[in-house]
XYZ file of C-alpha atoms in Angstrom:
595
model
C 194.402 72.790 -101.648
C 194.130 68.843 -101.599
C 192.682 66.971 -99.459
C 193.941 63.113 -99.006
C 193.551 60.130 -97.018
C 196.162 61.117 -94.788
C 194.565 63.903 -93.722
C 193.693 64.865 -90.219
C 189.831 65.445 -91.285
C 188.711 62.033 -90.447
C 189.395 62.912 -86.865
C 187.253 66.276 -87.111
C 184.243 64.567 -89.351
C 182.308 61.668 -87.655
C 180.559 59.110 -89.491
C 176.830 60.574 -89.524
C 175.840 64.393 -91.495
C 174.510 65.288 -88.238
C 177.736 65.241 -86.040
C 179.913 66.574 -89.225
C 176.931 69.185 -89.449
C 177.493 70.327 -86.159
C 181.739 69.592 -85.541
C 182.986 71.235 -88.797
C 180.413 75.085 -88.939
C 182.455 76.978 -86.824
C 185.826 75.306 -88.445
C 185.132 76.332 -91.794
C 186.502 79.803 -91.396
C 189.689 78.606 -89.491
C 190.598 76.294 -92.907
C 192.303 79.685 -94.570
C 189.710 79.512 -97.863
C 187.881 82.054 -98.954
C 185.125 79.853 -99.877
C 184.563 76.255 -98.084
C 181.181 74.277 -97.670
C 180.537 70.700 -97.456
C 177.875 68.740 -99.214
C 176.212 65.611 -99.675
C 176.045 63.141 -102.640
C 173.118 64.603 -104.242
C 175.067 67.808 -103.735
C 173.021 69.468 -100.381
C 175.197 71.442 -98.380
C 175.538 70.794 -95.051
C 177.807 73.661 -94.048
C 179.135 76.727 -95.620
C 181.545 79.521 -95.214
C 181.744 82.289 -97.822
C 183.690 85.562 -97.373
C 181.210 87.159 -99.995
C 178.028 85.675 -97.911
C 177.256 89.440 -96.610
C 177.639 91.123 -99.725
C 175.559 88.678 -101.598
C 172.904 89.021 -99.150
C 172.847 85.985 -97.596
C 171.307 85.491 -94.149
C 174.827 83.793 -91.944
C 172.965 82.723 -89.350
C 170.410 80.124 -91.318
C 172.535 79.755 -94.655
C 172.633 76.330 -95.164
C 168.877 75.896 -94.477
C 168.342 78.949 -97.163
C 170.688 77.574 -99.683
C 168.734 73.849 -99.809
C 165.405 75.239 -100.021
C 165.756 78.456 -102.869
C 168.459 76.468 -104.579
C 169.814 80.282 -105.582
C 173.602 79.383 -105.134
C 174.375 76.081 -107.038
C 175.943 75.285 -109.946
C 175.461 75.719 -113.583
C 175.762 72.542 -115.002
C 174.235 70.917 -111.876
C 174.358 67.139 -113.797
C 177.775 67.207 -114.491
C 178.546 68.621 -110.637
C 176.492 66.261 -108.955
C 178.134 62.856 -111.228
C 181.795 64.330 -110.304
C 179.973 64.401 -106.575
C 179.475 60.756 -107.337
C 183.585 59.952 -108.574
C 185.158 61.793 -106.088
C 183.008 59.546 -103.484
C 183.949 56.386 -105.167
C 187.273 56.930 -106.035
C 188.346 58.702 -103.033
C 190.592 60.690 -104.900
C 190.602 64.533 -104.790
C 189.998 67.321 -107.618
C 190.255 70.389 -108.560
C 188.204 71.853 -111.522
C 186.719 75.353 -112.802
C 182.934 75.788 -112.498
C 180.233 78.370 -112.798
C 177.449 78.956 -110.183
C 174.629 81.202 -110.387
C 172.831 83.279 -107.937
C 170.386 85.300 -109.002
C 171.302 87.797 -111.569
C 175.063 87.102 -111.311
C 177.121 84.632 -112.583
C 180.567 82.978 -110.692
C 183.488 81.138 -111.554
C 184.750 79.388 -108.740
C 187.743 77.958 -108.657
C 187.112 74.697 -106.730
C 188.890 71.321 -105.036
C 186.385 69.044 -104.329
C 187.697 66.464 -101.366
C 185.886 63.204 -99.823
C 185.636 62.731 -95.885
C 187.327 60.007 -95.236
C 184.758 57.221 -93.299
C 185.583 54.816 -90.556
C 186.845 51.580 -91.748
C 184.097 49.601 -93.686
C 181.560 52.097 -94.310
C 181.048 54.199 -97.605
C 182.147 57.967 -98.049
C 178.912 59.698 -98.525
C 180.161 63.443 -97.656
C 182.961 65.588 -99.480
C 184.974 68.733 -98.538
C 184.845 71.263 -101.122
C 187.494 74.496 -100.785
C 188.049 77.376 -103.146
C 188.060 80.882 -104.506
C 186.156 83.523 -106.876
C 187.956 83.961 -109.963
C 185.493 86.203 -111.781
C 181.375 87.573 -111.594
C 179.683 88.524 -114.347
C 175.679 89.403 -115.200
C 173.462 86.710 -116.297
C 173.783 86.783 -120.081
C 170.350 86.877 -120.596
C 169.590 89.584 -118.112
C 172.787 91.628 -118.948
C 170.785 93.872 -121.661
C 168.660 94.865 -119.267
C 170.691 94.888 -116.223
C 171.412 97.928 -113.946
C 175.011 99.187 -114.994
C 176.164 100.165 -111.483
C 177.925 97.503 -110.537
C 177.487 95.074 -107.237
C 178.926 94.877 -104.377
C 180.676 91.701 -104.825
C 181.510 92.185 -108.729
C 183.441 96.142 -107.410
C 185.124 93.722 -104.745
C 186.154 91.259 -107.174
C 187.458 93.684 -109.694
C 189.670 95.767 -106.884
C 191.205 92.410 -106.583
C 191.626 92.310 -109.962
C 192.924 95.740 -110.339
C 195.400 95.549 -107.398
C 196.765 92.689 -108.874
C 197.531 94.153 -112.673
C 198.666 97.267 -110.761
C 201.296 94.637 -109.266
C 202.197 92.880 -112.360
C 202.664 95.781 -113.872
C 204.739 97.625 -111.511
C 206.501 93.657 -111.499
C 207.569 94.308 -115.393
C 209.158 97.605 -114.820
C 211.364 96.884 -112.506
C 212.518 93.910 -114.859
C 214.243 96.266 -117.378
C 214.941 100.113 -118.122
C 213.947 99.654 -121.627
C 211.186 102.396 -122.463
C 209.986 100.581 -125.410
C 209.600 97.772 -123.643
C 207.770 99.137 -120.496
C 205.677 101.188 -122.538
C 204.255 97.845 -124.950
C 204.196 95.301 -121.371
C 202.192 98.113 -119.908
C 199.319 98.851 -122.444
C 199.146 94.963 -123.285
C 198.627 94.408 -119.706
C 196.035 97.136 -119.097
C 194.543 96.346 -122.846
C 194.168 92.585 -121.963
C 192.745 92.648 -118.400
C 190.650 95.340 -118.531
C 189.614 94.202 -121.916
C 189.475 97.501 -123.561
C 189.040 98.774 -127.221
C 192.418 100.556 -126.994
C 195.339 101.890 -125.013
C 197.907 104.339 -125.354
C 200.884 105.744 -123.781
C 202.296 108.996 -125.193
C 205.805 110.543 -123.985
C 205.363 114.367 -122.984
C 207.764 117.065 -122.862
C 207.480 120.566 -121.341
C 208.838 121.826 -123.601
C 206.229 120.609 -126.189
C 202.916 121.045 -127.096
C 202.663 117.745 -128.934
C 202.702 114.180 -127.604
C 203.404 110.961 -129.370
C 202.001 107.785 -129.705
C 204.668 105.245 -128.333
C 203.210 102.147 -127.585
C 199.690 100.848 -128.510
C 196.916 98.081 -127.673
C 194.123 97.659 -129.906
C 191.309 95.161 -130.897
C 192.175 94.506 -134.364
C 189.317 95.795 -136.095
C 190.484 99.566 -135.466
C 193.113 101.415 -137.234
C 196.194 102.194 -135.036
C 197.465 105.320 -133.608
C 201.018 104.384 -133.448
C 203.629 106.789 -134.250
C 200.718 109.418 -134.346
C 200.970 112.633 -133.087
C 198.879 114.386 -131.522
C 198.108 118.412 -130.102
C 197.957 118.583 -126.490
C 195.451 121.476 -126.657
C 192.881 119.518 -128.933
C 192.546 117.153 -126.576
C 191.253 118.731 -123.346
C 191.174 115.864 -121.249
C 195.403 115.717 -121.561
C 195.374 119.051 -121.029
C 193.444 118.373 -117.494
C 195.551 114.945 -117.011
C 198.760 117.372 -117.598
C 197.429 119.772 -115.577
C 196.238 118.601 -112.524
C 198.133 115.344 -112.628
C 194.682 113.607 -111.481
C 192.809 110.785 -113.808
C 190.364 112.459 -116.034
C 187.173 110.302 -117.630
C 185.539 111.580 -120.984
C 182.581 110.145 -122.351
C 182.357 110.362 -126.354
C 178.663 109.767 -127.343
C 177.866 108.207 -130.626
C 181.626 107.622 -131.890
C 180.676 103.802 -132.424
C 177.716 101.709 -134.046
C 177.702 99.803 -130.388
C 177.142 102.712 -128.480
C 179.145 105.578 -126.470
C 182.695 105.234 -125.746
C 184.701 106.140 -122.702
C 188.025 107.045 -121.966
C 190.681 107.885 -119.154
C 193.627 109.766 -119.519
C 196.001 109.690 -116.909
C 199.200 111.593 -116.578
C 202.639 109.494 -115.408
C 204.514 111.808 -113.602
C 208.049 111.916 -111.420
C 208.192 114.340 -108.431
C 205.204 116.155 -109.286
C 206.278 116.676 -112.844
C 204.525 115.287 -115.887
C 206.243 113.149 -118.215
C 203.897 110.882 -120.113
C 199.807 110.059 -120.614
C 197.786 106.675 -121.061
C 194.594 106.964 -122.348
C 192.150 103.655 -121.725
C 189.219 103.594 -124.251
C 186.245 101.119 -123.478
C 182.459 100.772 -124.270
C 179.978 102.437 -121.885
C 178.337 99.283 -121.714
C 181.110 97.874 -119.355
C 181.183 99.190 -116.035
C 181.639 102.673 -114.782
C 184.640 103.187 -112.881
C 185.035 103.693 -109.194
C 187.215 106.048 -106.811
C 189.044 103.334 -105.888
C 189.525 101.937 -109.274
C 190.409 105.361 -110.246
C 192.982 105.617 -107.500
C 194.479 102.189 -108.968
C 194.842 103.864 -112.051
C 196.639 106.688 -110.767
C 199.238 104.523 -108.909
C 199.533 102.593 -112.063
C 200.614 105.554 -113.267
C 202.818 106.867 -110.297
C 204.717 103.688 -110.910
C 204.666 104.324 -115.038
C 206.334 107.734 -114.239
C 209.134 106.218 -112.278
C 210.193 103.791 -113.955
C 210.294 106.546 -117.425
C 212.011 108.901 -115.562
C 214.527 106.056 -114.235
C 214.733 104.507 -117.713
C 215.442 108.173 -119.115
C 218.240 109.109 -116.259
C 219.886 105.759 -116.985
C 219.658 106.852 -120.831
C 221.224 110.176 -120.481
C 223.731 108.159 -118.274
C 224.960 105.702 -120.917
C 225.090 108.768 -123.672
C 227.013 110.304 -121.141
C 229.250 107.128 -120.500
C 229.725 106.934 -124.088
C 230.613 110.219 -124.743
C 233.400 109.950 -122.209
C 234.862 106.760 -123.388
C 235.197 108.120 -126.727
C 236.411 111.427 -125.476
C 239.282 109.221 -124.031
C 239.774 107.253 -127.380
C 239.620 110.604 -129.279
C 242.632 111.913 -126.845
C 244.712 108.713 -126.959
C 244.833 108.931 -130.774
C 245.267 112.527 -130.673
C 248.270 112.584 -128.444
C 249.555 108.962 -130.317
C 249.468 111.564 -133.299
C 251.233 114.285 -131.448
C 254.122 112.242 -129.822
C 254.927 111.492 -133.949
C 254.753 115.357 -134.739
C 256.658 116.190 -132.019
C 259.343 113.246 -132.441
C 260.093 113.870 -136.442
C 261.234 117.447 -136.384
C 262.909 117.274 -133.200
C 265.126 114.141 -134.903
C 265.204 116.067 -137.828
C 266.736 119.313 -135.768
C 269.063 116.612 -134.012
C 270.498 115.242 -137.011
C 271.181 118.376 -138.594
C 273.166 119.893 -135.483
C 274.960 116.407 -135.250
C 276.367 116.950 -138.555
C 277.446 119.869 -137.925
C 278.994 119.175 -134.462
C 280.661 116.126 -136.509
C 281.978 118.144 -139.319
C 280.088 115.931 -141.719
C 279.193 119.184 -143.944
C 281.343 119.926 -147.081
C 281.947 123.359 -146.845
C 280.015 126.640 -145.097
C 276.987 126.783 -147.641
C 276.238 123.082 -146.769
C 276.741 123.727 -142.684
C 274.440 127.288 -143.643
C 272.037 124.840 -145.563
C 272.307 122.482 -142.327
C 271.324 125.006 -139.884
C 268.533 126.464 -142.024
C 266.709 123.139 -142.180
C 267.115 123.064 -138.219
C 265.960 126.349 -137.992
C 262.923 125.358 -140.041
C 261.978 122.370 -138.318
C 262.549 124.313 -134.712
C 259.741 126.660 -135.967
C 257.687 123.936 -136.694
C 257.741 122.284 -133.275
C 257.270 125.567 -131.903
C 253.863 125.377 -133.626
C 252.985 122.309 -132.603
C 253.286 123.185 -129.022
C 251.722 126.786 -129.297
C 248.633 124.666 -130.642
C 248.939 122.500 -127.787
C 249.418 125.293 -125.184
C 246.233 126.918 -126.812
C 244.477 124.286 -126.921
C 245.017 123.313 -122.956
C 244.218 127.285 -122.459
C 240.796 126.732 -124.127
C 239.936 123.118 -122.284
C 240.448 125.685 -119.344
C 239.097 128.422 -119.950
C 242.013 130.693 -119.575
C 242.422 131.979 -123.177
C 242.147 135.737 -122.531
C 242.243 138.374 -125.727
C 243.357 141.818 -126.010
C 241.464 143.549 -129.088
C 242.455 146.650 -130.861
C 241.763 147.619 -134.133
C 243.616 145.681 -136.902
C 243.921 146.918 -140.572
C 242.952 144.355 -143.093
C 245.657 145.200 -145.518
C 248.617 144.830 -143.163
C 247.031 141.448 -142.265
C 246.988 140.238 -145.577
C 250.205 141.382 -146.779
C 251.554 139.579 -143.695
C 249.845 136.476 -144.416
C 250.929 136.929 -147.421
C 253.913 136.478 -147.371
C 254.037 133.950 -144.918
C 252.223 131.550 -147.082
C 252.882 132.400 -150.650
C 256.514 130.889 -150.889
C 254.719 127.657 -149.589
C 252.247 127.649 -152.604
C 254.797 128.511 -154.996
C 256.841 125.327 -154.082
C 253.973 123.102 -154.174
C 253.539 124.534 -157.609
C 249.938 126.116 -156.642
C 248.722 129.201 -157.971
C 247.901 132.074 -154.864
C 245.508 134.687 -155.018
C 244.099 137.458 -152.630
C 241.496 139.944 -152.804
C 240.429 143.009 -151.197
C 236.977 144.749 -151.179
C 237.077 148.012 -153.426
C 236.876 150.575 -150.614
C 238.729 153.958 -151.077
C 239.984 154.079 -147.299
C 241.463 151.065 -145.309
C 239.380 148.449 -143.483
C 239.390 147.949 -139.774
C 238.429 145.133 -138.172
C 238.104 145.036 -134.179
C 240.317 142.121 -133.208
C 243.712 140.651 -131.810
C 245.811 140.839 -134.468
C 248.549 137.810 -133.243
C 245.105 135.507 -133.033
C 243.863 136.777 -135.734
C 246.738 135.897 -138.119
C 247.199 132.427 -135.918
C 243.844 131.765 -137.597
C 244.798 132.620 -141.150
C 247.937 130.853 -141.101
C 246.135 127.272 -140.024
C 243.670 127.917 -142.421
C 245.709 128.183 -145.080
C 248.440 126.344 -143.945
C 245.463 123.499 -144.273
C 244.306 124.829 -148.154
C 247.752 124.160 -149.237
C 248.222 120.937 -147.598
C 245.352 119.177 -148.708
C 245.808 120.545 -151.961
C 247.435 118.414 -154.908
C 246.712 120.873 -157.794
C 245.034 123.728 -158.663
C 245.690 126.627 -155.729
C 244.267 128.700 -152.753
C 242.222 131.625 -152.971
C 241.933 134.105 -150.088
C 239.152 136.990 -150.189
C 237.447 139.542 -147.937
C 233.602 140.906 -148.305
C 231.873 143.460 -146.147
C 228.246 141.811 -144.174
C 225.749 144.270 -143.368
C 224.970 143.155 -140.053
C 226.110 144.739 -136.691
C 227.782 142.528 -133.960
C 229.039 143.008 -130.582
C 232.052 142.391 -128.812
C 232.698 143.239 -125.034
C 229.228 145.051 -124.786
C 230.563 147.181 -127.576
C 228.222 147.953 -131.050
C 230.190 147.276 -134.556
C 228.663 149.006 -137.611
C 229.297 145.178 -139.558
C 231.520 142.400 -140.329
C 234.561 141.447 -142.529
C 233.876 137.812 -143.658
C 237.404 136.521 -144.817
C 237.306 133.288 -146.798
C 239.838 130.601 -147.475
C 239.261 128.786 -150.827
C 241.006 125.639 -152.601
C 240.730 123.200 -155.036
C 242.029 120.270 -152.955
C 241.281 116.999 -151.390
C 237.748 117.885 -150.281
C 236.052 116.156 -147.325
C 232.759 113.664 -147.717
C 229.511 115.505 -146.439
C 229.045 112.819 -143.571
C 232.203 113.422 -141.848
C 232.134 117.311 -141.665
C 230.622 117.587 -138.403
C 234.048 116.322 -136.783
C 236.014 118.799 -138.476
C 235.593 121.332 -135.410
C 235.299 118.757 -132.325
C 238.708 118.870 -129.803
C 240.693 115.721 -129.914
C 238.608 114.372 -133.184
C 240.336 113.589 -136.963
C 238.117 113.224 -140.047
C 240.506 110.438 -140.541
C 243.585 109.240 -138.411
C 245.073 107.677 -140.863
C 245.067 110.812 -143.275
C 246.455 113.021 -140.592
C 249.691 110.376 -140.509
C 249.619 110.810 -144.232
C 249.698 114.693 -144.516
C 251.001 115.298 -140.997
C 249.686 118.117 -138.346
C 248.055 117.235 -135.408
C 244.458 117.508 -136.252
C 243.979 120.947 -133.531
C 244.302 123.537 -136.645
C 240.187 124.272 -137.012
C 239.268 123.409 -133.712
C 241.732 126.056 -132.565
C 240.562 128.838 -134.955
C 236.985 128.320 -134.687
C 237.808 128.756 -130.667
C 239.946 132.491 -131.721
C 236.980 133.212 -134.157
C 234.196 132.845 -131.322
C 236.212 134.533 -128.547
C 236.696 137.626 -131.288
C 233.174 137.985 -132.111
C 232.742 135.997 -134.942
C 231.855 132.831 -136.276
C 233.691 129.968 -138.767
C 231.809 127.665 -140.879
C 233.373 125.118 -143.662
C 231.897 124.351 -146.664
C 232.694 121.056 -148.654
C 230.688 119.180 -151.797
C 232.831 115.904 -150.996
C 236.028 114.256 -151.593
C 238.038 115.577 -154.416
C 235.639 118.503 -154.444
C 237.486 121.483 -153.163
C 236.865 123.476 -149.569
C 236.144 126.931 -148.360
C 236.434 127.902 -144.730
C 234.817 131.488 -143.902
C 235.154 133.138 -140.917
C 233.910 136.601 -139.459
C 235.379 139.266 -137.576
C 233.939 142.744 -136.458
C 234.215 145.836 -138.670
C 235.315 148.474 -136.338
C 234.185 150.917 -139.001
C 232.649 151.244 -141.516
C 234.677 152.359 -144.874
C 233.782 154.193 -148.184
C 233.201 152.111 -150.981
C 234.531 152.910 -154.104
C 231.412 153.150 -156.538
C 230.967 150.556 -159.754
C 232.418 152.725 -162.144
C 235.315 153.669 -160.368
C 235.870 149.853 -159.682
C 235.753 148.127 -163.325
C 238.861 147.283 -162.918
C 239.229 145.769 -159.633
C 238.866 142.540 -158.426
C 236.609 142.943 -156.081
C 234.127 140.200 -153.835
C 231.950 143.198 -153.110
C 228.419 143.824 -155.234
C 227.699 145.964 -158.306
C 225.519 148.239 -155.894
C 228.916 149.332 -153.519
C 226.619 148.278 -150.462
C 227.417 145.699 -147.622
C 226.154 142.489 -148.471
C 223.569 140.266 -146.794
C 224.921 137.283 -145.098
C-alpha cells in the first residue's frame, strides 16, 4: 500500500507527535494491515498495531512505551533503517522495501511501505506512516543450536499461512491440466521447494498390487534419486499404515544421515475412500516437528492429489476408449469398402455370364454349359461371402447358437478333402493330410457344418496366400481333458493347417483375429476375401470348446494355424511297431501328447 501526497492522512495527522499520538492509536487497526505503526525520524514509534502483538507477548495496552525503552522489536540493520527514515522525510516520496527485525530469540521479515505524513504548508515532515506484513520468522542464528525445537506461537501461525497457501497453489496446478506426469512433478516441486525438504515422492498404487512406483521426484542434489524405483508395500510399514488407514503417518529414522535423524510422512491420495497413490516428505529432525493442523493440511493436500489422479485416470480410460471407437469405425468402413468389391465382382461376373446366354452369344451347348458353370461358381462364392457376413453379425450379437454331436475325424477330412484338393492341384501346389495311427476311428465332440466352415477358411487361406510349395493338413491327440456344456472330454484333437506361403511379419499378427481389422488392406484387394475368414473360425473354435492360435516366422516364411476341438473319446492307438509305416503326427510312445 502507498501512501502519497494526495492522501486523506494529512487531515487525520496534525502537525505535533502528540496530537498524531493520540488521533491515529485507535485508527491503526481500521487501515486493513496486518502490521502498521508510526515513528519518528530517529525511528521511535509513536503508535503501533500488530496482529501478532498477543502472541509475541507484548503488553497492548502500554506497547509503544515498552517498545522505546527495551528496544526488543526494531530492526536489524537499524543504520540503514533509520537513513531511509531520513529520505523518505526529505523526499516525500513513498517506499516499499524487505527488512528483518528482531525480537528476542526470533527473527522477522517484514514486508514494509514506509510513507511520510504529509505537514501543513511550510513546515518539515518529521513523522512517517509505515504499513506491512510478516513474510517469514525464523530463530536467531546464533541461538538456533541451542534453541527449543517446539515451535512458537507466532512461527506455527506463520507457517499455517504458509501451508494453506501451497495447499492452494497446489490444488491451483491440478485443476490446470489432467496430465498425471505433470501433476505428479508440479506437486512434489511445490511441496519439495516450500517446505524445503531433503526429498519427495509420489508413488501410483494399485489394489491389485503389492508394489508401488516411484513417479515423480524432488531431491536436493546431493542424494541419489529414487525415480522409476520400485518399491514393496509391505517393507515399508508406514505405506502400509498410510494405505491402510488413509490417515498421514510420521516415521522418524535415527542415524540415517551424518546431520542427524531424518523424518518422514507418508500420506495416502485417495478418491471416495479408496487409495490410489502415496507421497512421502523426508526432512531433517532439526526443522520443526509437525502439527495437527499442519498434518491436516497435508492430508487435504492429498484429498485434492487423489482427485485430480482419479480424474486424470477416468479422462485416460476415456480417450483409450474414444480411440478405440474411432478406429473401430475406420476398421468397419474399410471392411465393408472391401466387401461392397467382393460382393460387386462375382455378382457382375454371374450377370455377364447369364447375359450371354440370354443373348445367344455362346457358340454351341458346351460353351452355354461352360457359361453356366462359371455362374454357378461365382453364385457359390457370393453365397460365402454373405454366410461370413451373416455369421459374423450373429457373433457381434451374440446369437450364434451350436448344436454338438459327435463328428468322426475321417469323414471330416475326406470331406475337406475333397473340397479343397482340386483347388491346390490348379494352383499347382502339392496337398497332403494326415491322420493319427489309431486302430478305431476318432471322435471329436463338435458341430460338424461349423466345424468344416472352419477348415475350409483355413485352408481356403493356406492356398491363397500360397505361391509355391503346398498345404499340409494334420491331426494329433493332446492329453488334456476339456469341457464343453458342463460335460468332461477324456482330451483333444489339435488339427493343424500348414503352408509354405506368403507368411505374415511378427508385428502385425496380433490383428490377424480382431473383427473388422486386415493385416493389410491393400493385400486383401490383391488376393481378394473379405478379411472375416480367422476372425470367424477362431469365434466357431471358442464356442466348440477349443482354442486357435497362428504361428508365423515373418514374411515369406510360411504359416500354421492350429486349432482344438474335444475328443469325445478316447481311441486305441496303434503301437510303434505296428505303425512303421504310417505317417503319423503322433509319438514313438503311442501316448497322447503334451500340449
Amino acid at each position: 500500500m502507498t501512501i502519497t501526497a494526495n492522501s486523506q492522512l494529512p487531515n487525520v495527522f496534525s502537525q505535533n507527535l502528540e496530537s498524531i499520538t493520540s488521533k491515529t492509536d485507535g485508527l491503526l487497526p481500521t487501515l486493513g494491515a496486518e502490521l502498521v505503526y508510526t515513528q519518528d525520524g530517529a525511528g521511535r514509534y509513536l503508535t503501533f498495531h500488530w496482529q501478532h502483538s498477543e502472541l509475541l507477548g507484548l503488553n497492548t495496552e502500554k506497547i509503544v512505551e515498552e517498545l522505546n525503552q527495551t528496544q526488543t522489536f526494531a530492526p536489524v540493520d537499524k543504520v540503514n533503517y533509520v537513513e531511509r527514515l531520513h529520505r523518505i522525510l526529505t523526499s516525500l516520496v513513498p517506499e516499499r522495501f524487505q527488512c528483518w527485525f528482531s525480537y528476542h530469540q526470533e527473527l522477522f521479515e517484514l514486508d514494509l511501505v514506509i510513507s511520510p505524513i504529509m505537514p501543513s504548508l511550510g513546515t518539515t515532515a518529521t513523522t512517517v506512516l509505515v504499513m506491512g506484513r510478516l513474510v517469514q520468522a525464523t530463530l536467531n542464528k546464533k541461538q538456533a543450536r541451542v534453541a527449543s525445537k517446539t515451535p512458537t506461537q507466532i512461527e506455527l501461525a506463520l507457517r499455517s499461512q504458509q501451508h494453506q497457501k501451497l495447499v492452494n497453489r497446489i490444488t491451483r496446478n491440478i485443476r490446470r491440466t489432467l496430465d498425471l506426469d505433470i501433476i505428479w512433478q508440479q506437486t512434489v516441486d511445490s511441496l519439495g521447494k516450500a517446505l524445503r525438504l531433503e526429498r519427495c515422492i509420489i508413488c501410483p498404487y494399485q489394489p491389485s498390487s503389492s508394489k508401488v512406483k516411484v513417479k515423480a521426484e524432488y531431491r536436493q542434489p546431493e542424494l541419489r534419486s529414487m525415480l522409476g524405483l520400485e518399491i514393496d508395500v509391505a517393507s515399508e510399514p508406514a505405506f502400509a499404515q498410510a494405505l491402510t488407514t488413509l490417515e498421514p503417518v510420521v516415521m522418524e529414522v535415527p542415524g540415517c544421515t551424518e546431520s542427524g535423524r531424518q523424518k518422514t510422512l507418508v500420506v495416502a491420495t485417495c478418491y471416495q475412500d479408496q487409495a490410489n497413490g502415496l507421497v512421502a516428505l523426508n526432512w531433517q529432525d532439526e526443522c520443526y516437528t509437525l502439527t495437527e493442523s499442519e498434518l491436516e493440511l497435508a492430508k487435504e493436500a492429498a484429498d485434492q492429489l487423489g482427485t485430480a489422479i482419479a480424474h486424470a485416470t477416468l479422462y485416460e480410460e476415456l480417450e483409450v476408449a474414444r480411440q478405440k471407437a474411432e478406429e473401430a469405425s475406420r476398421l468397419k468402413s474399410e471392411f465393408l469398402a472391401n466387401v461392397s468389391h467382393e460382393i460387386r465382382t462375382p455378382l457382375n461376373g454371374m450377370i455377364g455370364f447369364l447375359k450371354l446366354i440370354l443373348e445367344g452369344m455362346a457358340d454351341d451347348p458346351d460353351e452355354q454349359n461352360q457359361f453356366l458353370a462359371e455362374a454357378h461358381n461365382l453364385s457359390i462364392h457370393l453365397l460365402n461371402i454373405i454366410n461370413d457376413i451373416l455369421d459374423i453379425a450373429k457373433i457381434e450379437a451374440g446369437k450364434m447358437e451350436l448344436t454338438y454331436a459327435p463328428v468322426k475325424l475321417n469323414e471330416l477330412f475326406s470331406d475337406v478333402e475333397s473340397f479343397m484338393r482340386p483347388q491346390a492341384e490348379m494352383r499347382n501346389l502339392s496337398f497332403r493330410m494326415q491322420m493319427p495311427a489309431t486302430s478305431d476311428e476318432i471322435i471329436v465332440q463338435s458341430n460338424y457344418q461349423r466345424l468344416l466352415q472352419v477348415m475350409l477358411n483355413l485352408l481356403g487361406n493356406a492356398i491363397k496366400f500360397t505361391h509355391e510349395g503346398g498345404v499340409t493338413v494334420s491331426a494329433d491327440l493332446v492329453l488334456k481333458k476339456s469341457k464343453l456344456q458342463d460335460q468332461q472330454f477324456p482330451g483333444l484333437v489339435r488339427v493343424r493347417v500348414a503352408d509354405t506361403g506368403i507368411g505374415v511379419s511378427l508385428d502385425k499378427q496380433d490383428k490377424l483375429f480382431q473383427l473388422f481389422s486386415q493385416v493389410d488392406g491393400s493385400r486383401t484387394r490383391q488376393y481378394g476375401g473379405t478379411g472375416l475368414g480367422l476372425a470367424i473360425s477362431q469365434n466357431l473354435v471358442e464356442a466348440m470348446g477349443g482354442e486357435v492360435h497362428f504361428y508365423s516366422l515373418g514374411e515369406g516364411l510360411g504359416s500354421t494355424v492350429t486349432f482344438t476341438v474335444p475328443l469325445y473319446q478316447q481311441p486305441v492307438m496303434v503301437s510303434s511297431t505296428d505303425s512303421d509305416s504310417t505317417d503319423s503326427a503322433v509319438s514313438d510312445s503311442g501316448v497322447f501328447s503334451p500340449l
